[in-house]
XYZ file of N, CA and C in Angstrom:
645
model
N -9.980 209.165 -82.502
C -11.218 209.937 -82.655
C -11.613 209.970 -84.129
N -12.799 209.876 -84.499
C -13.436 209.662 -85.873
C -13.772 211.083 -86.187
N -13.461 211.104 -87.641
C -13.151 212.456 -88.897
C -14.513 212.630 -88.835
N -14.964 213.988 -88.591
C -16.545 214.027 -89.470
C -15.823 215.488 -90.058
N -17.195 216.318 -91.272
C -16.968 217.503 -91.500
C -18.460 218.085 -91.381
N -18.402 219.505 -91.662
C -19.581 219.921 -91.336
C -20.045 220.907 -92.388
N -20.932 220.609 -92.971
C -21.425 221.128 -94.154
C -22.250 222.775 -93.276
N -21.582 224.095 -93.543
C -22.227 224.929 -93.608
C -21.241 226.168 -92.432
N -21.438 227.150 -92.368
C -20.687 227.862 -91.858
C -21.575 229.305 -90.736
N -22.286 229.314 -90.633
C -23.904 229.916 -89.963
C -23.554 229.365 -88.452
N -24.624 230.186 -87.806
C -25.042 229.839 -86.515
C -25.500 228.527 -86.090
N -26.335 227.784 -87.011
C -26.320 226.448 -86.843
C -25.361 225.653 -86.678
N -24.671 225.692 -88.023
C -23.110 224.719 -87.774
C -22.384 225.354 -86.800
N -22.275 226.630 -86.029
C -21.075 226.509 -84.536
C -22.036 225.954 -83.676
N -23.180 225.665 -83.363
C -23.626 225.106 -82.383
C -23.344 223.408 -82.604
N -23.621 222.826 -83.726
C -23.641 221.735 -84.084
C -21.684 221.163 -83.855
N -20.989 222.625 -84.220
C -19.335 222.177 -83.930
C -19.310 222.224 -82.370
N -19.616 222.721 -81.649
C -19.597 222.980 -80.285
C -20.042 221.376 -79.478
N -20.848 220.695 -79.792
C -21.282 218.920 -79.765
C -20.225 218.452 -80.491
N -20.318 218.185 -81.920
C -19.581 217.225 -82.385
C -17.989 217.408 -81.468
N -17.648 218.575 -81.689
C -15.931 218.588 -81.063
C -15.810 217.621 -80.176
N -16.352 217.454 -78.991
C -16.178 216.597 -77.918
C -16.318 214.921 -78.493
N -16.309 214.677 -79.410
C -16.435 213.357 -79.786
C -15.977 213.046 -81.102
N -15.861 213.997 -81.678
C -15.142 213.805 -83.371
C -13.975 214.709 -83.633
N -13.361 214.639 -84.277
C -12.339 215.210 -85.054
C -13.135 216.293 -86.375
N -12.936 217.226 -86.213
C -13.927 218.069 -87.115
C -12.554 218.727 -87.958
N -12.887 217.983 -89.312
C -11.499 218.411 -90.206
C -11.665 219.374 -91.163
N -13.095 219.631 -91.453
C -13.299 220.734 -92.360
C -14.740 221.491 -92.154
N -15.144 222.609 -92.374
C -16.541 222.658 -92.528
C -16.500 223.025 -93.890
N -17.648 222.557 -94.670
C -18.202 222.992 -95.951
C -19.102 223.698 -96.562
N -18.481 224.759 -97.629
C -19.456 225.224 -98.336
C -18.895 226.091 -99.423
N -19.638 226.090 -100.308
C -18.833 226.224 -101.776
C -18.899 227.943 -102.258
N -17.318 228.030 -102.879
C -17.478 229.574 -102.606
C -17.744 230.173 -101.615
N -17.228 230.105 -100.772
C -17.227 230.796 -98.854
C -16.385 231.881 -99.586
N -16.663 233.215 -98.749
C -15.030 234.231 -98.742
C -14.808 233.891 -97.345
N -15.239 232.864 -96.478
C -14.097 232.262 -95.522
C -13.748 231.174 -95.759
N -11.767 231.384 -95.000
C -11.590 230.654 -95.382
C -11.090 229.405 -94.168
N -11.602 230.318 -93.158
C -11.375 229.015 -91.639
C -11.978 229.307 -90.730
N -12.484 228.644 -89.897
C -13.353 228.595 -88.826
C -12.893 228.170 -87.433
N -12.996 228.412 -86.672
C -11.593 228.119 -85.379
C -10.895 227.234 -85.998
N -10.052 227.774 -86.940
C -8.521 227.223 -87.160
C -8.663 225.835 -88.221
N -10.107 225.836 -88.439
C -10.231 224.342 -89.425
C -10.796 225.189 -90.778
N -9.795 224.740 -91.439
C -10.230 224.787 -93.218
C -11.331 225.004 -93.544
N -12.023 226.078 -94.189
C -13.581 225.759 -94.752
C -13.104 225.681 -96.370
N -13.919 224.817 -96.817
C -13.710 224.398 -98.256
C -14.832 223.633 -99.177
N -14.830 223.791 -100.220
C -15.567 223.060 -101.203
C -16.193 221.891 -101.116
N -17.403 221.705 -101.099
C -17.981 220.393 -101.027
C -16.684 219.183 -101.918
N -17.145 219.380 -102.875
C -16.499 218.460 -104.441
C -15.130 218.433 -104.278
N -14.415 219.085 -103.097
C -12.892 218.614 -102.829
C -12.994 217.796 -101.798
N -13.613 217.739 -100.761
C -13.842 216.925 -99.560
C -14.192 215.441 -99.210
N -12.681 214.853 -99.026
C -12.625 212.888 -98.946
C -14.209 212.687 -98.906
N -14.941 211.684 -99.073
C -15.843 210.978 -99.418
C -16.108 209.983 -98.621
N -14.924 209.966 -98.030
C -14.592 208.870 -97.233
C -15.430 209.176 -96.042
N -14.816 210.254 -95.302
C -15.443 210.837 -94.356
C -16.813 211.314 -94.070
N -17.382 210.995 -93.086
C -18.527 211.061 -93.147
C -18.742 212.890 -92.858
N -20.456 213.470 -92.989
C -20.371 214.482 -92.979
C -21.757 215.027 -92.202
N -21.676 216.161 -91.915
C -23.128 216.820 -91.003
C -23.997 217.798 -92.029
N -24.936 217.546 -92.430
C -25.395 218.951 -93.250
C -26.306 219.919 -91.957
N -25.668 220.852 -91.530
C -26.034 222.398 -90.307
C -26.516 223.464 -90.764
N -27.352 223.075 -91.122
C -28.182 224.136 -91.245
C -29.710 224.301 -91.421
N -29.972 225.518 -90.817
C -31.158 225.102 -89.825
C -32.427 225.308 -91.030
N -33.799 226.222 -90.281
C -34.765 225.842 -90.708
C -34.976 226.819 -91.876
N -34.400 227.471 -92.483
C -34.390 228.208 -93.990
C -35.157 227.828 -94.858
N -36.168 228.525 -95.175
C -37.205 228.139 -96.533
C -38.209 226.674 -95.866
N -38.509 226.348 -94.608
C -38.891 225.415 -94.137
C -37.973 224.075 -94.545
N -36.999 224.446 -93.789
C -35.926 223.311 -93.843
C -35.712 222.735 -95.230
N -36.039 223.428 -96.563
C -35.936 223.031 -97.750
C -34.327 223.158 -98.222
N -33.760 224.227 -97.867
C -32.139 224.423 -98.233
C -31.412 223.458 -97.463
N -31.554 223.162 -96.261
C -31.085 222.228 -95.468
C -30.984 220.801 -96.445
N -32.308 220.879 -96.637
C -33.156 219.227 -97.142
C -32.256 219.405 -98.844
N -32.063 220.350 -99.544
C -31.656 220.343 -100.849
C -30.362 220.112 -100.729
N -29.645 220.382 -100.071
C -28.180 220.211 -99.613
C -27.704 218.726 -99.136
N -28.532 218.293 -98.544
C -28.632 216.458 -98.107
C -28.864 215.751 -98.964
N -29.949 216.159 -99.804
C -30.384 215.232 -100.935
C -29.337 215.025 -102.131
N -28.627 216.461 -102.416
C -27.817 216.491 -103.273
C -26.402 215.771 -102.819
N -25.996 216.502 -101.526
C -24.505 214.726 -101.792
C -24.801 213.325 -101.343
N -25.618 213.307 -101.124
C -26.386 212.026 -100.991
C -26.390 211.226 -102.094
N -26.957 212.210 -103.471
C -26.881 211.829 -104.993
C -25.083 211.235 -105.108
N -24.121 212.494 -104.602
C -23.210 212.583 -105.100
C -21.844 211.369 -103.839
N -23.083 210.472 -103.114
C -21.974 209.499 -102.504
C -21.880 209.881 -100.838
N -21.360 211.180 -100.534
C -21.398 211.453 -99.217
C -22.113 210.476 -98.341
N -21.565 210.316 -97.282
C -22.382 209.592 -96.211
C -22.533 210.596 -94.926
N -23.360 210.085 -93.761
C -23.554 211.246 -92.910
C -23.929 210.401 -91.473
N -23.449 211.129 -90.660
C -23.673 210.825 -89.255
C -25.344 211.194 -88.712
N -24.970 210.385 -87.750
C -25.989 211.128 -86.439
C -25.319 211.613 -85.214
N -26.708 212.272 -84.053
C -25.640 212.864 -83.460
C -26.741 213.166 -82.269
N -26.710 211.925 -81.048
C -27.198 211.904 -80.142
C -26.731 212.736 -78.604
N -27.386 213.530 -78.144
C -26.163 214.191 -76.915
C -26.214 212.994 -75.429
N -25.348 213.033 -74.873
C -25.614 212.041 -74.036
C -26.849 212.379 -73.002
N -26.960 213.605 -72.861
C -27.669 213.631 -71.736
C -29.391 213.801 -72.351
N -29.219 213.073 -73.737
C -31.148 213.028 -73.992
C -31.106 211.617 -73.588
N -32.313 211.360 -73.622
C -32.988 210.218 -72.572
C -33.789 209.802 -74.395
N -33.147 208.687 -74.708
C -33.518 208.268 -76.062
C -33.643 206.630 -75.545
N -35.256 206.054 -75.606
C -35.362 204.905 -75.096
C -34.880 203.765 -76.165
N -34.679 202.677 -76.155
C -33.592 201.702 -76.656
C -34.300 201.246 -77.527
N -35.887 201.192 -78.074
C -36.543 200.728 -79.081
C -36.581 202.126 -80.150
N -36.300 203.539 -79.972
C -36.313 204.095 -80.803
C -35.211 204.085 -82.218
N -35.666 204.334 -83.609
C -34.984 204.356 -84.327
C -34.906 205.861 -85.446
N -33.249 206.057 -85.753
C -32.965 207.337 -86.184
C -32.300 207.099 -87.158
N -33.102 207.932 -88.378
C -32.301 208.104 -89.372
C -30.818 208.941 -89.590
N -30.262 209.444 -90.635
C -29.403 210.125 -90.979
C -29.034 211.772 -90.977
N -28.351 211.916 -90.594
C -28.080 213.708 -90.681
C -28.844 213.818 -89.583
N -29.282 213.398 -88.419
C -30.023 213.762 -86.997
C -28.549 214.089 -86.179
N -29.723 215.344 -85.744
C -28.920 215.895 -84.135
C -30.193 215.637 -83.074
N -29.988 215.204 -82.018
C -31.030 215.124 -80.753
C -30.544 215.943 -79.853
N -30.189 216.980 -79.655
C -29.803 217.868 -78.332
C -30.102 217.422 -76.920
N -29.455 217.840 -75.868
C -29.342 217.817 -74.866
C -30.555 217.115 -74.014
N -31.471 217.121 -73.069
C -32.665 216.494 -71.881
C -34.126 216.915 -72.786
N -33.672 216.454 -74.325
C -34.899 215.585 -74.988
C -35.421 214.305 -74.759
N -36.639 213.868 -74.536
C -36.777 212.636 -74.082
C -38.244 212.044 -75.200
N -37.053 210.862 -75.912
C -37.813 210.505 -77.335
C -38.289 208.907 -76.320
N -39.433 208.733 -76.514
C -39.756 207.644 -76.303
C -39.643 206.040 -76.804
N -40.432 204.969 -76.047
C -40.145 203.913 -76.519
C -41.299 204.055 -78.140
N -40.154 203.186 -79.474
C -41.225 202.947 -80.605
C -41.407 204.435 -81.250
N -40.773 205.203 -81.227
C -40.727 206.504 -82.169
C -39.503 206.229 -82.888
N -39.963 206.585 -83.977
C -39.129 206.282 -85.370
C -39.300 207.738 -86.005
N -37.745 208.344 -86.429
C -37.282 209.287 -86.636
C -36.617 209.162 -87.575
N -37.543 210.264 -88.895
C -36.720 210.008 -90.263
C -35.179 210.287 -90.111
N -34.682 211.141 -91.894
C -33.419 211.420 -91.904
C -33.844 213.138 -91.727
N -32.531 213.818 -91.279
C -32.354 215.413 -91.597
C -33.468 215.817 -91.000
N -33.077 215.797 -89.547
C -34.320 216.697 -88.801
C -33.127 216.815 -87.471
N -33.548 217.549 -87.314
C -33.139 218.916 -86.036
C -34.051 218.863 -84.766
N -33.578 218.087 -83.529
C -34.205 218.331 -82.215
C -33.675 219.318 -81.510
N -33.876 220.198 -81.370
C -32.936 221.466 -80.635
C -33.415 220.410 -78.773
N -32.722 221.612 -78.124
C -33.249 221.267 -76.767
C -34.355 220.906 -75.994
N -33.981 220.000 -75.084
C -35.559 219.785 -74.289
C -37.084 219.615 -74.605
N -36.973 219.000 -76.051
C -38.115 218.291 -76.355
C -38.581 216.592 -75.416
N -39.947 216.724 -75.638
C -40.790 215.476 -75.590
C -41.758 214.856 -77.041
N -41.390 213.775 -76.696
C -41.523 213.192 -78.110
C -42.287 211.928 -78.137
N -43.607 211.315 -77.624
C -44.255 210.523 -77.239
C -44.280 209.206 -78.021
N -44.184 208.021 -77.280
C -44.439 206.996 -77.355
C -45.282 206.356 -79.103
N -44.322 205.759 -79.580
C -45.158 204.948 -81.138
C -45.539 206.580 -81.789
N -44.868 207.527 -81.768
C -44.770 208.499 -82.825
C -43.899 208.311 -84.167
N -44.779 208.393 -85.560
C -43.435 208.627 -86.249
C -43.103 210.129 -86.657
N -41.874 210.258 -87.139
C -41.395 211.564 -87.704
C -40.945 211.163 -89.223
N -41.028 212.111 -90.075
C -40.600 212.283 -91.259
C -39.731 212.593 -91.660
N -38.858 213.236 -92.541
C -37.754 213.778 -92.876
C -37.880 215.919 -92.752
N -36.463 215.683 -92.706
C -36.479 217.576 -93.048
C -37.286 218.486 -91.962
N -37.647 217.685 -90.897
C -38.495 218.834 -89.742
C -37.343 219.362 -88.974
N -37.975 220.510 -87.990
C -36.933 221.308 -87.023
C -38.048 221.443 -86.009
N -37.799 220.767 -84.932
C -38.516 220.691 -83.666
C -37.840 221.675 -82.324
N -38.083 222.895 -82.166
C -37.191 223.635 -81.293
C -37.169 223.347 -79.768
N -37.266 223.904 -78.922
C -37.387 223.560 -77.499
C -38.629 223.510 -76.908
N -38.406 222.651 -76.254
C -39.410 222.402 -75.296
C -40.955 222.272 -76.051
N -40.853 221.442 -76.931
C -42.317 220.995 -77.792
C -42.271 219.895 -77.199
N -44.074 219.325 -77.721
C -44.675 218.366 -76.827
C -45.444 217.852 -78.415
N -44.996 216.537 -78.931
C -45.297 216.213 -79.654
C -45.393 214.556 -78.744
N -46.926 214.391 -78.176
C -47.982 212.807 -77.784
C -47.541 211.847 -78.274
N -48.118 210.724 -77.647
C -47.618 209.879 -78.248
C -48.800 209.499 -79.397
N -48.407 208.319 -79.880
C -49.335 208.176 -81.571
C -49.489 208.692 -82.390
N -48.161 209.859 -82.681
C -49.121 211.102 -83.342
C -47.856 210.527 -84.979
N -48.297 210.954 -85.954
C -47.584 211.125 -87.009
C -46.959 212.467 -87.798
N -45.956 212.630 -87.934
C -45.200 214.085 -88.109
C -44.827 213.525 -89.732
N -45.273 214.353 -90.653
C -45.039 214.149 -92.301
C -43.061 215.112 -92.312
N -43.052 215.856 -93.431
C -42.111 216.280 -93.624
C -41.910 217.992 -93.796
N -40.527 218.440 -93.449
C -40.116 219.861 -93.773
C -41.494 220.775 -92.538
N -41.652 220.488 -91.788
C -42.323 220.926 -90.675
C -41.647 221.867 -89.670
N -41.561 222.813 -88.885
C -41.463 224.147 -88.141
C -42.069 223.781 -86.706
N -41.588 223.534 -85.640
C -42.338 223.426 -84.176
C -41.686 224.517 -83.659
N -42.344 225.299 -83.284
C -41.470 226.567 -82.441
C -41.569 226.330 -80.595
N -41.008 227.317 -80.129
C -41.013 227.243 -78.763
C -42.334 226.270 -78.094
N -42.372 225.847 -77.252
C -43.151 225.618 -76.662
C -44.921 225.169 -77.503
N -44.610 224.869 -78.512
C -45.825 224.423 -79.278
C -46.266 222.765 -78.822
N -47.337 222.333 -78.788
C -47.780 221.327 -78.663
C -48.645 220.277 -79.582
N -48.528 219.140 -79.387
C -49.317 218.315 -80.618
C -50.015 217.030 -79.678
N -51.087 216.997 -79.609
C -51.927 216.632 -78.752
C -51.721 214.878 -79.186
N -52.360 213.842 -78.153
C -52.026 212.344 -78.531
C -53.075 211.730 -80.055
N -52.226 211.120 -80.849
C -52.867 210.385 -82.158
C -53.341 211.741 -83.080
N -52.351 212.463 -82.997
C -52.255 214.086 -84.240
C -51.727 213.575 -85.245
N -52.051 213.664 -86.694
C -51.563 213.485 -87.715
C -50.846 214.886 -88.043
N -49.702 215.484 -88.905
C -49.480 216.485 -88.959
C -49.046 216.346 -90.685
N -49.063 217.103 -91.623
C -48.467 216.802 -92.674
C -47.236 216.995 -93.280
N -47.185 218.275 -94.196
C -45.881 218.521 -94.574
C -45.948 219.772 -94.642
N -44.575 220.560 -94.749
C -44.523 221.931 -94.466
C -45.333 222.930 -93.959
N -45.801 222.814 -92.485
C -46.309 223.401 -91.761
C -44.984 224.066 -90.321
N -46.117 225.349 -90.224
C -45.185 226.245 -89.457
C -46.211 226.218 -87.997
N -45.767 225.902 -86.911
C -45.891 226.161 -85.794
C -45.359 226.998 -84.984
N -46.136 228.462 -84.857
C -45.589 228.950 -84.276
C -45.559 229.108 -82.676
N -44.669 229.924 -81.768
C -44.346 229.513 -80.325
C -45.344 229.401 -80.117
N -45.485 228.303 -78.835
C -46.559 228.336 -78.271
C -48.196 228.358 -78.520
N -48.240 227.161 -79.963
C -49.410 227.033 -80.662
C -49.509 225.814 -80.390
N -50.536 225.042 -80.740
C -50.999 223.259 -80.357
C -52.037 223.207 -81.134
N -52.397 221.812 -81.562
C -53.318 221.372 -81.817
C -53.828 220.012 -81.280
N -55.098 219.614 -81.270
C -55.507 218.127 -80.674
C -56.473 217.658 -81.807
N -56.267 218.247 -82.921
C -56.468 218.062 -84.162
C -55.642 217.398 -85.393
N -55.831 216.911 -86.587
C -55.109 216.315 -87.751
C -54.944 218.041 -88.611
N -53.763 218.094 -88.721
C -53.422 219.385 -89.981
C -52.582 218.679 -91.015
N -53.636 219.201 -91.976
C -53.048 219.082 -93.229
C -51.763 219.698 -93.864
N -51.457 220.217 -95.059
C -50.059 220.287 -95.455
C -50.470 222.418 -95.402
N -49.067 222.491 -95.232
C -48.705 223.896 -95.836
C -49.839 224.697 -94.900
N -49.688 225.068 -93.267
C -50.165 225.334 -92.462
C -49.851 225.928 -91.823
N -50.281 227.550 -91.628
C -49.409 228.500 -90.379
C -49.789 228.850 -89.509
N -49.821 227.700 -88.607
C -50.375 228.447 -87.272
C -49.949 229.693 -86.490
N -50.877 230.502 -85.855
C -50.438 231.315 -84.759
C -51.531 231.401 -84.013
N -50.833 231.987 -82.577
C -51.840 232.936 -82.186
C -53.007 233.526 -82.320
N -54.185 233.253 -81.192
C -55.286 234.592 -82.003
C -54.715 235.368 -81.101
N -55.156 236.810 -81.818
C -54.906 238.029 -81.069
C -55.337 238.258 -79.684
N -56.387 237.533 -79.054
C -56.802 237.519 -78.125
C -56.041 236.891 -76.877
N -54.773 235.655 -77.590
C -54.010 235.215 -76.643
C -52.846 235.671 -76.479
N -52.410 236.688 -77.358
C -51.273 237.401 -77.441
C -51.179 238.721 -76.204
N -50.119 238.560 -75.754
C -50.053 239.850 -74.741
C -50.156 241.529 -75.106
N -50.880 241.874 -74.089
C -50.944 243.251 -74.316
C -50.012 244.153 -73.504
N -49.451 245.025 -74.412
C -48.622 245.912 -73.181
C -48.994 247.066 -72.886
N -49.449 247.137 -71.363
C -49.760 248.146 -70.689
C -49.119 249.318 -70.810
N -50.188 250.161 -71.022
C -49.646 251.673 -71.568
C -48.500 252.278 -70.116
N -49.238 252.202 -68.700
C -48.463 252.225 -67.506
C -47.051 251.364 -67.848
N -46.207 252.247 -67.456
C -44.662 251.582 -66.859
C -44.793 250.322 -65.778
N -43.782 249.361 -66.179
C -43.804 248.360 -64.491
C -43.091 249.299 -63.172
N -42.304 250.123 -63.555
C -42.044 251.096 -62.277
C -42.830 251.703 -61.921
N -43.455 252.812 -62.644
C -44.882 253.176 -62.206
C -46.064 252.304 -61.577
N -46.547 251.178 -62.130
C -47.413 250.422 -61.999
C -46.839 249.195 -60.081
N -45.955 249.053 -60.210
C -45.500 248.433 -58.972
C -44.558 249.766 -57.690
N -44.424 250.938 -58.768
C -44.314 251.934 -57.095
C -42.818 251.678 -57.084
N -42.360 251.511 -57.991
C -40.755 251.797 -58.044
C -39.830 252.757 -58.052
N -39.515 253.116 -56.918
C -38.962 254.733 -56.674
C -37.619 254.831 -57.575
């Protein structure tokens, strides 16, 4: 079984250890100056002590619009590190697609034929990912987004729940999508979508026990 380590010690990296385990040997996680000092039973330790040899995961999620993530990659990258990918078996990843570095694809995502996927981006679960799309570096695409086919995804980008990106969308760089927002439009950089208030739920002053007769 092949050595990886895992750069970061957060909620991201146990989900990301919870995948890799079943297929790698996970010999350390990393991060500098931890006051921990192990993580189910594996060493956490210093970047700048950690073989070189071994390849590594940078886990961690979308912080500062995936910029700490992205500063953390870039930097042992400078410093030599090499880094995996990390496909789950059960995404449906067609055989012309291509993936850069530091990728996780989670579970019954389904990336199409001719989508090209930078480095250091994050598919959480159950995305769609259309046909001759590209992606950029440093995005976090969460569940169940609908990113068309033709569309172009720039960098350090935010897709939340259930957000959508309509076919031949240009999107730029550091934009935030929040749940359940879309466009069938080109957005430019540094963009926060939400909600209008008008599509947001209202909560009824009535109780659902009251209101449905719940003794």
């Amino acid at each position: 079984m092949n050595k990886v380590g895992i750069y970061g010690t957060g909620k991201t990296a146990e989900i990301v250890h919870q995948y890799l385990k079943n297929e790698y040997e996970v010999v350390a996680f990393l991060e500098n100056n931890s006051t921990i000092k192990s993580k189910y039973n594996i060493p956490v330790v210093d970047d700048y002590t950690f073989d070189k040899r071994i390849p590594i995961f940078v886990a961690i999620g979308v912080n500062k619009l995936n910029t700490l993530r992205q500063n953390v990659y870039l930097r042992l990258k400078r410093e030599g590190y090499k880094f995996i990918s990390y496909i789950h078996p059960r995404a449906t990843v067609a055989s012309t697609v291509t993936v850069g570095e530091n990728c996780i694809i989670m579970e019954e995502n389904v990336v199409q034929d001719f989508v090209d996927i930078g480095n250091n981006n994050i598919l959480w679960s159950g995305n769609h990912i259309g046909h001759h799309t590209w992606i950029g570096d440093h995005n976090f695409i969460s569940s169940h987004v609908v990113i068309s086919g033709n569309c172009e995804i720039g960098d350090n980008n935010f897709f939340g729940v259930n957000s959508c990106i309509g076919d031949e969308v240009s999107v730029g760089n550091y934009n935030w999508f929040s749940p359940l927002t879309h466009s069938v439009q080109n957005i430019g950089d540094e963009q926060l979508l939400v909600l209008p208030k008008e599509a947001r739920p209202v909560v009824a002053k009535s109780s659902t026990k009251r209101y449905f007769k719940v003794a």
